[in-house]
Amino acid sequence: MSSDIDITRAIFESYSQRFLQSVSMDVAVVGAGPSGLTAARYLAAAGKKVCVFERKLSPGGGMWGGGMSFPVIVVQEAGREILEEVGVRCRRHGPYHVADSIEATAKIIAGAVDAGATIFNAVTVEDVMASQDKVCGIVVNWTGVLAAGMHVDPLSLEARAVVDGTGHPSEVCRIVERKLGLRTPTGRVEGEKCMWADEGERLTLENTREVYPGLYTTGMASNAVMGSPRMGPIFGGMLQSGKKVADLILEKL
Ligand code: 48F
């Protein structure tokens, strides 16, 4: 016969164990959007200990809503291949491929988890750890605590590499810009430019890089840092960028 407190024990003990196992990891991915989740899947599949930290309750970022909340996303050929790796059904539409945004988001999340990544939801990354000229971890707090404006100090987690997958706001890079300066040509977060799908897609991949020792960008954060266009509901660049950042990190670790 189980009781209510057994349920409490089950939850608290399991979560504390998961949290303790994540105090030191290979890669911390900040933001569970399509780029961060894709990076996490490739890194975990390569045997790395990867955790994804998502501020919101639901991982998935900006992919659930397709375009203007019509639940359809568009990808080009390379994006289709990545979607199909996690079992997403794509259909050709003119020069593009389309997929259901809910199916795609759900399967990208499941793909990362099945590969072995751990996702922490409702946790916000509010700072990085840095020593000897290198980003070496993240500083986290409960999103609920921050939303309530309570003065509660955060906790630190160690990571050999940190990925900024926070999308348009490029939050981790903005912290590093302010406190350390980025190692990009201008040293600043340039901010994203107006919508231009094709160019934005191409540049997302090109802009995916290490921007400070130990800190990498993926997805829309890459374009926001480098001052490149946004691209709206076309997602192949996000997926390819996740794959590229995983490859860059695997070369280093
Ligand atoms: O915005 P998001 O989906 O980033 P992405 O992977 O994909 C961009 C596309 O969705 C779309 C686009 C496609 O063409 O332009 O916008 O680059 O996901 C970013 C996630 O990061 C979370 C945020 O809640 C979202 O789910 N996030 C942002 N800041 C933090 C954070 C933070 N400080 N700590 C934790 N999570």
Coordinates of C-alpha atoms in Angstrom, one line a residue, residues 13-236:
E13 CA 14.8 11.5 -4.5
S14 CA 14.7 10.9 -8.3
Y15 CA 15.1 14.6 -9.1
S16 CA 17.9 15.2 -6.5
Q17 CA 19.7 12.3 -8.0
R18 CA 19.3 13.7 -11.6
F19 CA 20.4 17.1 -10.4
L20 CA 23.5 15.8 -8.6
Q21 CA 24.5 13.8 -11.6
S22 CA 24.4 17.0 -13.6
V23 CA 26.6 19.1 -11.4
S24 CA 29.5 18.4 -13.7
M25 CA 28.8 17.7 -17.4
D26 CA 30.4 17.7 -20.8
V27 CA 28.0 20.1 -22.4
A28 CA 25.4 22.5 -21.0
V29 CA 22.9 23.6 -23.7
V30 CA 21.0 26.7 -22.8
G31 CA 17.5 26.7 -24.4
A32 CA 15.5 23.8 -25.6
G33 CA 14.6 25.2 -29.0
P34 CA 15.1 23.1 -32.2
S35 CA 18.8 24.1 -32.5
G36 CA 19.7 23.3 -28.9
L37 CA 17.7 20.0 -28.8
T38 CA 19.3 18.9 -32.1
A39 CA 22.8 19.7 -30.7
A40 CA 22.0 17.8 -27.6
R41 CA 20.8 14.8 -29.6
Y42 CA 24.1 14.5 -31.6
L43 CA 26.3 15.2 -28.6
A44 CA 24.5 12.6 -26.4
A45 CA 24.5 10.1 -29.2
A46 CA 28.3 10.6 -29.4
G47 CA 28.5 9.6 -25.7
K48 CA 28.8 13.0 -24.1
K49 CA 27.1 13.9 -20.9
V50 CA 24.7 16.6 -22.1
C51 CA 22.0 18.6 -20.2
V52 CA 19.6 21.1 -21.7
F53 CA 18.3 23.9 -19.5
E54 CA 14.9 25.4 -20.5
R55 CA 13.3 28.4 -18.8
K56 CA 9.8 27.4 -19.8
L57 CA 7.7 24.4 -18.6
S58 CA 7.6 23.0 -22.2
P59 CA 10.8 22.4 -24.2
G60 CA 10.5 23.1 -27.9
G61 CA 11.1 26.8 -28.2
G62 CA 9.6 28.6 -31.2
M63 CA 8.8 25.5 -33.2
W64 CA 5.4 24.5 -31.8
G65 CA 3.7 27.4 -33.4
G66 CA 4.9 27.0 -37.0
G67 CA 4.1 30.3 -38.8
M68 CA 1.7 32.6 -37.2
S69 CA 0.4 29.6 -35.2
F70 CA -0.5 27.7 -38.3
P71 CA 1.1 24.4 -37.1
V72 CA 3.3 23.8 -40.1
I73 CA 7.0 24.3 -40.6
V74 CA 9.1 24.5 -43.8
V75 CA 12.5 23.0 -44.3
Q76 CA 14.9 22.6 -47.2
E77 CA 16.6 19.3 -48.2
A78 CA 19.3 19.2 -45.4
G79 CA 16.6 20.0 -42.8
R80 CA 14.4 17.3 -44.1
E81 CA 17.1 14.7 -43.6
I82 CA 17.6 15.8 -40.0
L83 CA 13.9 15.7 -39.3
E84 CA 13.6 12.2 -40.8
E85 CA 16.3 11.0 -38.5
V86 CA 13.9 11.4 -35.6
G87 CA 11.0 10.0 -37.6
V88 CA 9.2 13.2 -38.6
R89 CA 7.1 12.8 -41.7
C90 CA 7.9 15.4 -44.4
R91 CA 6.0 16.2 -47.6
R92 CA 7.4 18.1 -50.6
H93 CA 5.8 21.4 -51.3
G94 CA 7.2 23.3 -54.3
P95 CA 10.9 23.9 -53.6
Y96 CA 10.5 23.1 -49.9
H97 CA 9.4 20.3 -47.6
V98 CA 6.7 20.8 -45.0
A99 CA 6.0 19.0 -41.7
D100 CA 3.5 19.3 -38.9
S101 CA 5.1 21.6 -36.3
I102 CA 3.7 19.7 -33.3
E103 CA 4.9 16.3 -34.6
A104 CA 8.3 17.8 -35.4
T105 CA 8.7 19.5 -32.0
A106 CA 7.6 16.4 -30.1
K107 CA 9.9 14.1 -32.0
I108 CA 12.9 16.5 -31.7
I109 CA 12.4 16.6 -27.9
A110 CA 12.0 12.8 -27.8
G111 CA 15.1 12.3 -30.1
A112 CA 17.3 14.3 -27.6
V113 CA 16.0 12.4 -24.6
D114 CA 16.2 9.0 -26.3
A115 CA 19.9 9.8 -27.3
G116 CA 20.6 10.3 -23.6
A117 CA 20.4 14.0 -23.0
T118 CA 18.8 15.3 -19.8
I119 CA 16.3 18.1 -20.1
F120 CA 15.8 20.4 -17.1
N121 CA 12.6 22.5 -17.6
A122 CA 11.5 25.5 -15.6
V123 CA 15.2 26.4 -15.0
T124 CA 16.7 29.7 -16.1
V125 CA 20.4 30.2 -16.8
E126 CA 21.1 33.6 -15.3
D127 CA 24.9 33.7 -15.5
V128 CA 28.0 31.7 -16.6
M129 CA 31.0 30.5 -14.6
A130 CA 34.3 31.8 -16.0
S131 CA 37.8 31.1 -15.0
Q132 CA 41.2 31.4 -16.6
D133 CA 39.7 33.1 -19.7
K134 CA 37.2 30.3 -20.4
V135 CA 33.5 29.8 -19.8
C136 CA 33.4 26.7 -17.6
G137 CA 29.8 26.4 -16.5
I138 CA 26.4 27.9 -16.0
V139 CA 24.6 29.5 -13.1
V140 CA 21.0 28.4 -12.7
N141 CA 17.9 29.4 -10.8
W142 CA 14.2 28.4 -10.8
T143 CA 12.2 30.3 -13.4
G144 CA 9.4 30.6 -10.8
V145 CA 11.8 32.3 -8.3
L146 CA 12.9 34.8 -10.9
A147 CA 9.4 35.4 -12.1
A148 CA 8.3 36.2 -8.5
G149 CA 11.3 38.6 -8.1
M150 CA 12.5 36.8 -5.0
H151 CA 16.1 37.5 -3.9
V152 CA 17.4 33.9 -3.9
D153 CA 20.9 33.1 -4.9
P154 CA 21.4 30.7 -7.8
L155 CA 23.6 27.5 -8.0
S156 CA 26.5 26.7 -10.3
L157 CA 27.0 23.7 -12.6
E158 CA 30.3 22.9 -14.3
A159 CA 30.5 22.2 -18.1
R160 CA 33.4 21.7 -20.5
A161 CA 31.4 23.5 -23.1
V162 CA 28.3 25.8 -23.0
V163 CA 26.0 26.3 -25.9
D164 CA 23.8 29.4 -26.2
G165 CA 20.7 28.1 -27.9
T166 CA 18.4 30.8 -26.4
G167 CA 17.2 32.0 -29.8
H168 CA 16.5 35.7 -30.7
P169 CA 17.6 37.2 -27.3
S170 CA 21.0 35.3 -27.3
E171 CA 20.9 35.7 -23.6
V172 CA 24.1 33.8 -22.7
C173 CA 26.1 35.8 -25.2
R174 CA 24.7 39.0 -23.9
I175 CA 25.9 38.1 -20.4
V176 CA 29.4 37.3 -21.7
E177 CA 29.4 40.4 -23.9
R178 CA 28.7 42.5 -20.8
K179 CA 31.1 40.8 -18.4
L180 CA 33.9 39.4 -20.5
G181 CA 33.5 40.6 -24.1
L182 CA 32.9 38.2 -27.0
R183 CA 35.7 37.0 -29.2
T184 CA 33.9 37.9 -32.4
P185 CA 35.1 40.5 -34.9
T186 CA 33.2 43.3 -33.1
G187 CA 33.1 41.8 -29.6
R188 CA 29.4 42.6 -29.3
V189 CA 26.0 41.1 -29.9
E190 CA 25.1 42.9 -33.1
G191 CA 21.4 42.0 -32.9
E192 CA 19.4 40.3 -35.6
K193 CA 18.5 42.0 -38.8
C194 CA 15.1 42.0 -40.7
M195 CA 13.5 38.9 -42.1
W196 CA 15.2 37.3 -45.1
A197 CA 14.6 33.6 -45.1
D198 CA 17.2 32.3 -47.6
E199 CA 20.0 34.5 -46.4
G200 CA 19.1 33.9 -42.7
E201 CA 19.1 30.1 -43.2
R202 CA 22.5 30.2 -44.9
L203 CA 24.1 32.5 -42.4
T204 CA 22.8 30.6 -39.4
L205 CA 25.0 27.8 -40.3
E206 CA 28.0 30.0 -41.1
N207 CA 27.6 32.0 -37.9
T208 CA 27.5 28.9 -35.7
R209 CA 30.8 29.1 -33.8
E210 CA 32.7 29.4 -30.6
V211 CA 32.3 33.0 -29.6
Y212 CA 34.4 32.9 -26.4
P213 CA 36.6 30.0 -25.2
G214 CA 34.1 27.4 -24.0
L215 CA 31.0 29.2 -25.3
Y216 CA 29.3 28.3 -28.6
T217 CA 26.2 29.6 -30.3
T218 CA 23.6 27.7 -32.2
G219 CA 20.4 28.6 -34.0
M220 CA 19.0 32.0 -34.0
A221 CA 21.4 33.1 -31.3
S222 CA 24.2 32.7 -33.9
N223 CA 22.5 35.2 -36.2
A224 CA 21.6 37.6 -33.4
V225 CA 25.2 37.7 -32.3
M226 CA 26.6 38.2 -35.8
G227 CA 24.0 40.7 -37.0
S228 CA 22.4 38.5 -39.6
P229 CA 18.8 38.3 -40.8
R230 CA 16.0 36.4 -39.0
M231 CA 14.2 33.8 -41.1
G232 CA 10.7 33.1 -39.7
P233 CA 9.1 29.7 -39.9
I234 CA 11.7 27.9 -42.0
F235 CA 13.7 25.7 -39.6
G236 CA 16.4 23.8 -41.6

